[in-house]
mmCIF file with all atom_site columns, C-alpha atoms in Angstrom:
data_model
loop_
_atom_site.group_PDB
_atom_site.id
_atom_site.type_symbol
_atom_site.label_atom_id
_atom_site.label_alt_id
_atom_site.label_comp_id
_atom_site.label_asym_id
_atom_site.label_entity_id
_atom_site.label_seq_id
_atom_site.pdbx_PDB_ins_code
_atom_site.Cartn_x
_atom_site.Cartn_y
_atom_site.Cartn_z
_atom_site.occupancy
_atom_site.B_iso_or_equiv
_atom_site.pdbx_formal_charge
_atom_site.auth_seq_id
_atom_site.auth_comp_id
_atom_site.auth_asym_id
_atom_site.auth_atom_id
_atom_site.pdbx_PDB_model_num
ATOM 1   C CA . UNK A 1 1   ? -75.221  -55.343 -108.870 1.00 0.00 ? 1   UNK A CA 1
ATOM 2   C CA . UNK A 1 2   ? -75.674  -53.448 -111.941 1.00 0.00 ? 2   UNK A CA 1
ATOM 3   C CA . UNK A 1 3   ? -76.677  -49.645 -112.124 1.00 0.00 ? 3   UNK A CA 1
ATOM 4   C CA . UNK A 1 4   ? -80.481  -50.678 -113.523 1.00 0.00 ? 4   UNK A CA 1
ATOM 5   C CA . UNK A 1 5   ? -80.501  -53.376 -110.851 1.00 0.00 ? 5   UNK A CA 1
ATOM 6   C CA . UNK A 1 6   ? -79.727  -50.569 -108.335 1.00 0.00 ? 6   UNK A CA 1
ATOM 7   C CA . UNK A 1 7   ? -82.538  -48.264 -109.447 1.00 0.00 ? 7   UNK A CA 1
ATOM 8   C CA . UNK A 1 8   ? -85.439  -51.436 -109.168 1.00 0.00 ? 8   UNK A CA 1
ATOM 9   C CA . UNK A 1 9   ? -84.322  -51.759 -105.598 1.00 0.00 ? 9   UNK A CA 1
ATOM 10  C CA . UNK A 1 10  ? -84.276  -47.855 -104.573 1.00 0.00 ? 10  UNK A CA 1
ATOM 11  C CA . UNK A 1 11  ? -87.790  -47.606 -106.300 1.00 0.00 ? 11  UNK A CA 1
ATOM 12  C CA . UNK A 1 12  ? -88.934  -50.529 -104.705 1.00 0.00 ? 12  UNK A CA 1
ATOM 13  C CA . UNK A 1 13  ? -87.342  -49.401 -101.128 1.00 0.00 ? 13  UNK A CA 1
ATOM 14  C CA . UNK A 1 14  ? -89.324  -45.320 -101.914 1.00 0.00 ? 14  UNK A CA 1
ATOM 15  C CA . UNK A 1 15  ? -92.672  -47.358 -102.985 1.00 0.00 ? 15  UNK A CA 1
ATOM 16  C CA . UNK A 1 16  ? -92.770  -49.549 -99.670  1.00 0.00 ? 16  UNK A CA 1
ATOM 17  C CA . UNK A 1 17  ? -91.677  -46.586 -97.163  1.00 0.00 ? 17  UNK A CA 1
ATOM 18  C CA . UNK A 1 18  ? -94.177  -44.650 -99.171  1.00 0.00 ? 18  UNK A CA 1
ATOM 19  C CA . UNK A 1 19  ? -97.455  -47.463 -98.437  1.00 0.00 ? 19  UNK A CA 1
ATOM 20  C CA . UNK A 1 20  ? -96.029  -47.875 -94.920  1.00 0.00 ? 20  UNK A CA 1
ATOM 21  C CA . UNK A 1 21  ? -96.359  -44.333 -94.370  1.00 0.00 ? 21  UNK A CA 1
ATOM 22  C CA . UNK A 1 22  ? -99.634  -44.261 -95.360  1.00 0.00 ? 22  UNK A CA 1
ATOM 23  C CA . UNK A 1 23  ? -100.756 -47.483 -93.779  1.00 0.00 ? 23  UNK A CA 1
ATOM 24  C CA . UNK A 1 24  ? -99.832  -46.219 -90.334  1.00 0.00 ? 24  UNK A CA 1
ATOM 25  C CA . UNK A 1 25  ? -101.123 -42.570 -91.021  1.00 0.00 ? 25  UNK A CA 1
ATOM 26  C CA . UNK A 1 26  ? -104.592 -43.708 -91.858  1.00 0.00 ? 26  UNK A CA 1
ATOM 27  C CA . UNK A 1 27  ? -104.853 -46.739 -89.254  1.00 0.00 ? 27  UNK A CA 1
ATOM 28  C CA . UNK A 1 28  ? -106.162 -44.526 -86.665  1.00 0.00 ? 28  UNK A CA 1
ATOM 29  C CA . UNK A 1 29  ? -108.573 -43.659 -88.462  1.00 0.00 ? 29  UNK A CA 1
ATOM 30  C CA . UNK A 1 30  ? -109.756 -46.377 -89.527  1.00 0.00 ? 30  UNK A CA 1
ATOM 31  C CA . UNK A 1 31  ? -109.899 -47.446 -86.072  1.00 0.00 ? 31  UNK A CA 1
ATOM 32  C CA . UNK A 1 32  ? -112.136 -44.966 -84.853  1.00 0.00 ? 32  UNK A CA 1
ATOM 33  C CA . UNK A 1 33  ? -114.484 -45.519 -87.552  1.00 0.00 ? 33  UNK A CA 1
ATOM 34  C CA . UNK A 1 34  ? -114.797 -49.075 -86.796  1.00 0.00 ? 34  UNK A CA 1
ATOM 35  C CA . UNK A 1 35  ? -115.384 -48.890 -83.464  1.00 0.00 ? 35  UNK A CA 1
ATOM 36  C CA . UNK A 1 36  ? -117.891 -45.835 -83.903  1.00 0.00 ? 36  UNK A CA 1
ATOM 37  C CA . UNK A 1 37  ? -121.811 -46.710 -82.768  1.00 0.00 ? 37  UNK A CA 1
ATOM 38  C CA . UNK A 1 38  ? -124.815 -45.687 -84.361  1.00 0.00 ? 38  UNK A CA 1
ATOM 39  C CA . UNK A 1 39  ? -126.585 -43.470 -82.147  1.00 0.00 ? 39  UNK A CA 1
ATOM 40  C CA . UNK A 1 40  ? -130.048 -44.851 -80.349  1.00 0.00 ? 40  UNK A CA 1
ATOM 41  C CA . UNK A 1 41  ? -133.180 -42.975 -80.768  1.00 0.00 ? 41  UNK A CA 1
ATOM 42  C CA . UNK A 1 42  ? -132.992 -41.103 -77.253  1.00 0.00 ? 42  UNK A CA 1
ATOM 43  C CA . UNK A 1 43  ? -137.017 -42.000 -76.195  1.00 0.00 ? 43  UNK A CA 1
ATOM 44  C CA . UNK A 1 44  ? -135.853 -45.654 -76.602  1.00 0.00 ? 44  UNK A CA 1
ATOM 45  C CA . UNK A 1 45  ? -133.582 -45.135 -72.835  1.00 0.00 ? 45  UNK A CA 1
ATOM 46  C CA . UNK A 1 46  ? -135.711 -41.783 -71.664  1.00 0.00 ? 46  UNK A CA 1
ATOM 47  C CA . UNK A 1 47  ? -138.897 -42.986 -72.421  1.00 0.00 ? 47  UNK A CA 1
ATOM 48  C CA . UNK A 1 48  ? -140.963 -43.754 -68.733  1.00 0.00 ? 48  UNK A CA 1
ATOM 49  C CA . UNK A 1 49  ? -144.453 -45.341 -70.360  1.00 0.00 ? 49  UNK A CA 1
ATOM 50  C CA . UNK A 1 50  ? -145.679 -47.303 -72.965  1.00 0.00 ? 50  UNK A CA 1
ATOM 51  C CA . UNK A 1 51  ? -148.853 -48.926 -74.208  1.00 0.00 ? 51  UNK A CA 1
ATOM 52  C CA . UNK A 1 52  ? -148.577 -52.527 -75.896  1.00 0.00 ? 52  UNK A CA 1
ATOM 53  C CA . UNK A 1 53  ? -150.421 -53.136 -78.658  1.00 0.00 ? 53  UNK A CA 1
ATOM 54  C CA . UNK A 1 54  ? -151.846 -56.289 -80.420  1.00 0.00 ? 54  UNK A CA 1
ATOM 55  C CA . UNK A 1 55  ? -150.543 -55.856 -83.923  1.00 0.00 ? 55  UNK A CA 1
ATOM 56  C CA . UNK A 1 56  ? -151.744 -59.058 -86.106  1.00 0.00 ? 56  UNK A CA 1
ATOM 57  C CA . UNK A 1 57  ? -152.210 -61.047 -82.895  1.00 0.00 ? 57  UNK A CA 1
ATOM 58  C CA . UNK A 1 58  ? -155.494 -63.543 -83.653  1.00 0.00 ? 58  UNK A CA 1
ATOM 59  C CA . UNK A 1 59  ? -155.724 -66.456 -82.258  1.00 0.00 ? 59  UNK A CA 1
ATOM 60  C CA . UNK A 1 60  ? -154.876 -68.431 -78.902  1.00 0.00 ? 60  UNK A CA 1
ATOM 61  C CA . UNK A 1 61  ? -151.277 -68.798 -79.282  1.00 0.00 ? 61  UNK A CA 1
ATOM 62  C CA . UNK A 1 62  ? -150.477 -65.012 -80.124  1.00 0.00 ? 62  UNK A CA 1
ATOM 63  C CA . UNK A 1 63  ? -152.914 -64.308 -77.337  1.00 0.00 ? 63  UNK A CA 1
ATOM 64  C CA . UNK A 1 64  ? -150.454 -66.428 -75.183  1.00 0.00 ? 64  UNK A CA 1
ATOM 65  C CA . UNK A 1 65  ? -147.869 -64.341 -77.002  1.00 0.00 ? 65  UNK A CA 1
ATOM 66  C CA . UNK A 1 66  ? -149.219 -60.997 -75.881  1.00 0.00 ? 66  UNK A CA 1
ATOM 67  C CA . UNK A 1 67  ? -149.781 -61.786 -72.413  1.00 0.00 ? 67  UNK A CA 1
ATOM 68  C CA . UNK A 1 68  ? -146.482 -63.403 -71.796  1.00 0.00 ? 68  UNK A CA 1
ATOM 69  C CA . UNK A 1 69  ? -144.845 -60.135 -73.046  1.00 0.00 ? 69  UNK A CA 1
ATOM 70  C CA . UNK A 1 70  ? -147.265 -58.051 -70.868  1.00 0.00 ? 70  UNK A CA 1
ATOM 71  C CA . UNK A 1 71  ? -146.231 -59.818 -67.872  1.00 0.00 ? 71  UNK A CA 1
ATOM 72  C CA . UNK A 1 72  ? -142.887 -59.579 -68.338  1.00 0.00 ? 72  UNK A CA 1
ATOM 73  C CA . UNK A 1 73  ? -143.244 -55.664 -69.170  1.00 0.00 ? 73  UNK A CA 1
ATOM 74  C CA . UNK A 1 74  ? -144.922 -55.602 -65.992  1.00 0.00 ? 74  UNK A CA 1
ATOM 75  C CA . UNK A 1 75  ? -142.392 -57.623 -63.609  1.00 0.00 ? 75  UNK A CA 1
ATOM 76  C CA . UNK A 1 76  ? -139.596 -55.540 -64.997  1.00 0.00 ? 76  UNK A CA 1
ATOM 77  C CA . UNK A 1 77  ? -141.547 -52.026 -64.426  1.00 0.00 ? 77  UNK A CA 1
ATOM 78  C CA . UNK A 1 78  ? -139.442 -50.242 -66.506  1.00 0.00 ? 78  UNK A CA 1
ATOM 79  C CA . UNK A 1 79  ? -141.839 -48.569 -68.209  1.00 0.00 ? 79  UNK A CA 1
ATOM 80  C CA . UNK A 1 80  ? -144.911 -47.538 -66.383  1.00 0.00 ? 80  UNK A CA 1
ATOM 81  C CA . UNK A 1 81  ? -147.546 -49.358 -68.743  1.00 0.00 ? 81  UNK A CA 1
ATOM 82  C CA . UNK A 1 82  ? -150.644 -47.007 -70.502  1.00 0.00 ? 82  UNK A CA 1
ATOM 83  C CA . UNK A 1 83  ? -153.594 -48.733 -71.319  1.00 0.00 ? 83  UNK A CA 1
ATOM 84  C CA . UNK A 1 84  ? -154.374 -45.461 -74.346  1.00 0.00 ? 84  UNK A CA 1
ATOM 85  C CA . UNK A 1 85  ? -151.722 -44.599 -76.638  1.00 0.00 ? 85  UNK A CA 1
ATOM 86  C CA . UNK A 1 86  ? -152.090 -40.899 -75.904  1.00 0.00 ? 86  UNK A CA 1
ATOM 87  C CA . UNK A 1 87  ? -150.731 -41.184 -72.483  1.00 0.00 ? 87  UNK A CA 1
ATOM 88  C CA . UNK A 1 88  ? -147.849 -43.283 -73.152  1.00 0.00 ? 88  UNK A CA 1
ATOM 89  C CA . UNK A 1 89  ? -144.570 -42.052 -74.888  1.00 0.00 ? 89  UNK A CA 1
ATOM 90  C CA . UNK A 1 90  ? -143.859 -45.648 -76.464  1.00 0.00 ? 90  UNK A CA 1
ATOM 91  C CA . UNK A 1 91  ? -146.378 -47.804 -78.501  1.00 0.00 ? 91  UNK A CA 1
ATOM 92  C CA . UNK A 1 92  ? -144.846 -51.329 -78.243  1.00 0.00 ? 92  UNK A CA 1
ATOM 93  C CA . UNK A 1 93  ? -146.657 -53.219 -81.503  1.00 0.00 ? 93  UNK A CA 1
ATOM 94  C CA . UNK A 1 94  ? -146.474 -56.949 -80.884  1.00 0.00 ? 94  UNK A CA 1
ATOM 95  C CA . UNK A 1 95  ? -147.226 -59.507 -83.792  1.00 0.00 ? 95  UNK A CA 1
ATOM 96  C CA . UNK A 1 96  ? -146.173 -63.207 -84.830  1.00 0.00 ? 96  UNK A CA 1
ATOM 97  C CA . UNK A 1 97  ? -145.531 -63.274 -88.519  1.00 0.00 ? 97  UNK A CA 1
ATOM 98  C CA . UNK A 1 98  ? -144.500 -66.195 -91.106  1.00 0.00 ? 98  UNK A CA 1
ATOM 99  C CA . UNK A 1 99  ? -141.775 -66.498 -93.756  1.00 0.00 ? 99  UNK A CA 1
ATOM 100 C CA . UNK A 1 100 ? -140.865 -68.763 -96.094  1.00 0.00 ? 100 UNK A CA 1
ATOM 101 C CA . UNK A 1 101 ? -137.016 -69.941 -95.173  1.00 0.00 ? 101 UNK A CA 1
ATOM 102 C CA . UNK A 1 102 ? -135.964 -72.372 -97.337  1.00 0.00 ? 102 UNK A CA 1
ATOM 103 C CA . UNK A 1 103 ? -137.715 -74.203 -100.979 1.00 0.00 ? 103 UNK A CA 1
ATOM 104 C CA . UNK A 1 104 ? -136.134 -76.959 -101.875 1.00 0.00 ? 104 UNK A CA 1
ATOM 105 C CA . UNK A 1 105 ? -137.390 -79.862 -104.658 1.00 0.00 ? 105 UNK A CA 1
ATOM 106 C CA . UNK A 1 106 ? -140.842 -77.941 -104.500 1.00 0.00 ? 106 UNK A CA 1
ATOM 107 C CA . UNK A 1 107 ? -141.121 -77.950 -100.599 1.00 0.00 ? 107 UNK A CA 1
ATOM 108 C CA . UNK A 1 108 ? -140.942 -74.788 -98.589  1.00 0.00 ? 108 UNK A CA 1
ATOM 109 C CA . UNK A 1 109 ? -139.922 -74.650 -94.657  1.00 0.00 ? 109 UNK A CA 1
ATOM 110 C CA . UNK A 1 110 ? -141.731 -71.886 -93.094  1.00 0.00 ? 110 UNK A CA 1
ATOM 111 C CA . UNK A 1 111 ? -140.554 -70.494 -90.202  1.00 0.00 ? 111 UNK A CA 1
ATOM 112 C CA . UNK A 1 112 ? -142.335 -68.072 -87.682  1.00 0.00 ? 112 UNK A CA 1
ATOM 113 C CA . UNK A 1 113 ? -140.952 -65.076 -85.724  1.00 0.00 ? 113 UNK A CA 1
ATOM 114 C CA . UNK A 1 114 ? -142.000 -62.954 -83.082  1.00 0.00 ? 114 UNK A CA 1
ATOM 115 C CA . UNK A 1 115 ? -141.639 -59.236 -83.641  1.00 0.00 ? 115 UNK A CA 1
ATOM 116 C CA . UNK A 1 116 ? -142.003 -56.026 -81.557  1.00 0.00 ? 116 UNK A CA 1
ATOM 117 C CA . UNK A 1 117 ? -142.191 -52.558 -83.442  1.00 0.00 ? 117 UNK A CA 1
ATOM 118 C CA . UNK A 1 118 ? -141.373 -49.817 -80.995  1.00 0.00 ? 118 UNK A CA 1
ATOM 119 C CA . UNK A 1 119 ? -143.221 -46.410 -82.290  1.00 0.00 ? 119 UNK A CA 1
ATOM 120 C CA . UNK A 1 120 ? -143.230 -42.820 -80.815  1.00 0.00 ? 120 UNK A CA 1
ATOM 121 C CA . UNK A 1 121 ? -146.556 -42.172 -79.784  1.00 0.00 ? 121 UNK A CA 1
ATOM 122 C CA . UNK A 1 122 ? -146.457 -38.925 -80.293  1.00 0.00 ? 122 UNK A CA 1
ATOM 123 C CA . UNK A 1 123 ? -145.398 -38.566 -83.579  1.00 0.00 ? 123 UNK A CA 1
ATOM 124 C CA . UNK A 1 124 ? -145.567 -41.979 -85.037  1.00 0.00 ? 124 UNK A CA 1
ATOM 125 C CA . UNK A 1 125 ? -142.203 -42.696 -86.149  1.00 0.00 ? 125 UNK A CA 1
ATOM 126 C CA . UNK A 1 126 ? -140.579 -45.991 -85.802  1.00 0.00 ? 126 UNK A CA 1
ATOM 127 C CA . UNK A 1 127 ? -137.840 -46.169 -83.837  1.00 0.00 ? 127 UNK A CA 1
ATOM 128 C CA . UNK A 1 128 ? -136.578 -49.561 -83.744  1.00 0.00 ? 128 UNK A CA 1
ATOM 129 C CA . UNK A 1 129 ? -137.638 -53.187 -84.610  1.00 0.00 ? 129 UNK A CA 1
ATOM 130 C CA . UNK A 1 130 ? -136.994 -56.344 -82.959  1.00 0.00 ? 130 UNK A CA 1
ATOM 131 C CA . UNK A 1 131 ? -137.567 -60.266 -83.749  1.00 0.00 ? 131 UNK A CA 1
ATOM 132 C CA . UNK A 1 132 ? -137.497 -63.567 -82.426  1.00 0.00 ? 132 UNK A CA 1
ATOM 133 C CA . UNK A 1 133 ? -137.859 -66.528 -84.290  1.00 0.00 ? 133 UNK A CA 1
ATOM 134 C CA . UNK A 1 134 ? -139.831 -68.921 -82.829  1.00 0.00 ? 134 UNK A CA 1
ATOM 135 C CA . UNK A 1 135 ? -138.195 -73.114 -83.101  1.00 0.00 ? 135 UNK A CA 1
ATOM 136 C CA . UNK A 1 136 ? -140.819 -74.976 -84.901  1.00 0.00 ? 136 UNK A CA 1
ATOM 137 C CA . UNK A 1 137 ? -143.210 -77.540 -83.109  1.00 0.00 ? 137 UNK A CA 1
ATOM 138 C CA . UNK A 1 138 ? -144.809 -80.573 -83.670  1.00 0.00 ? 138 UNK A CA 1
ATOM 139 C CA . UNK A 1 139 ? -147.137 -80.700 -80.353  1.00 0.00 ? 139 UNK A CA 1
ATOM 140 C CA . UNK A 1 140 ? -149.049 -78.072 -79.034  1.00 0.00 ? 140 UNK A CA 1
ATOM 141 C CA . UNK A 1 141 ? -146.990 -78.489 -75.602  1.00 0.00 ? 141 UNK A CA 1
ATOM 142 C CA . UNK A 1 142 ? -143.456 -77.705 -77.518  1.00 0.00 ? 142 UNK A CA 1
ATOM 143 C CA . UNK A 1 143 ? -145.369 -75.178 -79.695  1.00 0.00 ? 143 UNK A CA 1
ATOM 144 C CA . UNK A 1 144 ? -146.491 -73.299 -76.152  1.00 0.00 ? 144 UNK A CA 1
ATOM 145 C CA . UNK A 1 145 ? -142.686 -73.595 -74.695  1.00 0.00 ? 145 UNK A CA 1
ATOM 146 C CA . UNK A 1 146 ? -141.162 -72.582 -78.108  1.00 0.00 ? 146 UNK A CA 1
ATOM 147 C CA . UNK A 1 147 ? -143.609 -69.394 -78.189  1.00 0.00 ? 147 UNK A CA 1
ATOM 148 C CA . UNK A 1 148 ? -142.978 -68.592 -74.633  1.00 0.00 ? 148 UNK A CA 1
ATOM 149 C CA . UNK A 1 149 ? -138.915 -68.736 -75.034  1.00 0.00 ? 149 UNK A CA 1
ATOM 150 C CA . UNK A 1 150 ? -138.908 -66.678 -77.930  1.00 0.00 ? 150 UNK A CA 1
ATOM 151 C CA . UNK A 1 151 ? -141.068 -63.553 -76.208  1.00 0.00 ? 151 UNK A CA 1
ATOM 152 C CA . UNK A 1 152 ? -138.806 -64.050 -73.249  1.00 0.00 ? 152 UNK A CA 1
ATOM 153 C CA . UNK A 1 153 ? -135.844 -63.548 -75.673  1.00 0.00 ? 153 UNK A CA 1
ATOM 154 C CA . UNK A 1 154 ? -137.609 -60.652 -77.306  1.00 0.00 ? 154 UNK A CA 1
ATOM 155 C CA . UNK A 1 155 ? -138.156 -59.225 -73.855  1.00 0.00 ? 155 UNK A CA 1
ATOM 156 C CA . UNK A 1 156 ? -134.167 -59.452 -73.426  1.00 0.00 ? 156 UNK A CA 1
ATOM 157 C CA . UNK A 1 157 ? -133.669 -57.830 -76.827  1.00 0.00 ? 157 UNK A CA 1
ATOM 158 C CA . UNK A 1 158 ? -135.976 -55.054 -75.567  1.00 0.00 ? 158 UNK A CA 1
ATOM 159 C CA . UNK A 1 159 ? -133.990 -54.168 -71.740  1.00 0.00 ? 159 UNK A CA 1
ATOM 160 C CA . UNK A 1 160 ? -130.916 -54.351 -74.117  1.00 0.00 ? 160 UNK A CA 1
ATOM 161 C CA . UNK A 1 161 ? -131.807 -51.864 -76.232  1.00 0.00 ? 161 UNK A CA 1
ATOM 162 C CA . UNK A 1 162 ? -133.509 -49.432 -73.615  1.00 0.00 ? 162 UNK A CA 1
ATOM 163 C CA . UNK A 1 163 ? -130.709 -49.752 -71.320  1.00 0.00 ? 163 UNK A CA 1
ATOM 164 C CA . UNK A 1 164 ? -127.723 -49.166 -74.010  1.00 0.00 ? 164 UNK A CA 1
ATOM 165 C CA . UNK A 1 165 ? -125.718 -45.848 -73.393  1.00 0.00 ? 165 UNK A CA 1
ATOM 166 C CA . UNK A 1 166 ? -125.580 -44.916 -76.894  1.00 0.00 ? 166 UNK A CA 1
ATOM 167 C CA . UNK A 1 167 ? -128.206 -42.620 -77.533  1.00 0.00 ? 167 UNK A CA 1
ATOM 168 C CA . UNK A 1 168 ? -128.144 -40.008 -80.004  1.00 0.00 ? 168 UNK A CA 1
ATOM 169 C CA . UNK A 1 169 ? -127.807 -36.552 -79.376  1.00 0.00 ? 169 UNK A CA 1
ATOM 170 C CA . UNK A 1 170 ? -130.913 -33.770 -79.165  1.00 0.00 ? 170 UNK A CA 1
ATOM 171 C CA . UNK A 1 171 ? -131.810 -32.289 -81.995  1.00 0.00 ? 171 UNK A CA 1
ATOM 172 C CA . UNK A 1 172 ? -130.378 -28.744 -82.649  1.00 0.00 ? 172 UNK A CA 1
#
């Protein structure tokens, strides 16, 4: 080996103790940061009553909608449900919306969702938004089943969020 050949190897050998060093130094770190959650708003888990609201809701199927989501609100009596906005903590805003998915050759798919904005009552920020989409139908029958599934799916979405331990802190 000559003396030049030597040096290469030595520089290489600092160089790659050097980034290994600093790999392991730092992977903790990283760690942590990828495993941190973003905090919850805390009314989303302390919250006891809400009032659901019919937010875009017009016609028999979004009617269907609304009370299939009321009912379930109701069997699961977490929240102790208002029927004014002023005496609940939580405004649940229900709505079925439309969106264009797809255009292809000059054809669009549309697709539709249903979607629950969850609102402080008192002061009238959002705190968190949730959606289902809903499959599309042919018949009226499928259509109804379809709707249904996707409320009871946006009910799920809902106990998830209320009854997640990561809330954030009160303010200072």
């Amino acid at each position: 080996m000559t003396t030049t050949t030597k040096l290469n190897a030595n520089t290489f050998t600092k160089r790659a103790t050097l980034a290994l060093t600093l790999l392991l130094a730092i992977t903790p770190h990283l760690r942590a940061q990828a495993t941190a959650s973003a905090p919850l708003p805390a009314q989303l888990t302390t919250a006891t009553t809400a009032f659901l609201a019919n937010a875009g809701l017009d016609n028999t199927t979004s009617t269907q909608a609304y009370n299939t989501f009321y009912q379930g609100l109701y069997t699961w009596n977490r929240f102790q449900l208002k029927s004014n906005p002023a005496a609940a903590e939580l405004s649940f805003e229900l709505s079925i919306n439309g969106m264009i998915t797809d255009v292809t050759n000059g054809s669009s798919v549309g697709t539709s969702y249903v979607r629950l904005v969850i609102r402080d009552t008192k002061t009238g920020a959002l705190l968190w938004s949730l959606s289902e989409n809903i499959r599309p139908a042919a018949r009226q029958k499928t259509l109804d089943t379809n709707l249904n599934d996707a409320t009871t799916k946006l009910l799920a979405d809902l106990k998830a969020v209320t009854s997640s331990s990561t809330t954030s802190a009160p303010p200072q």
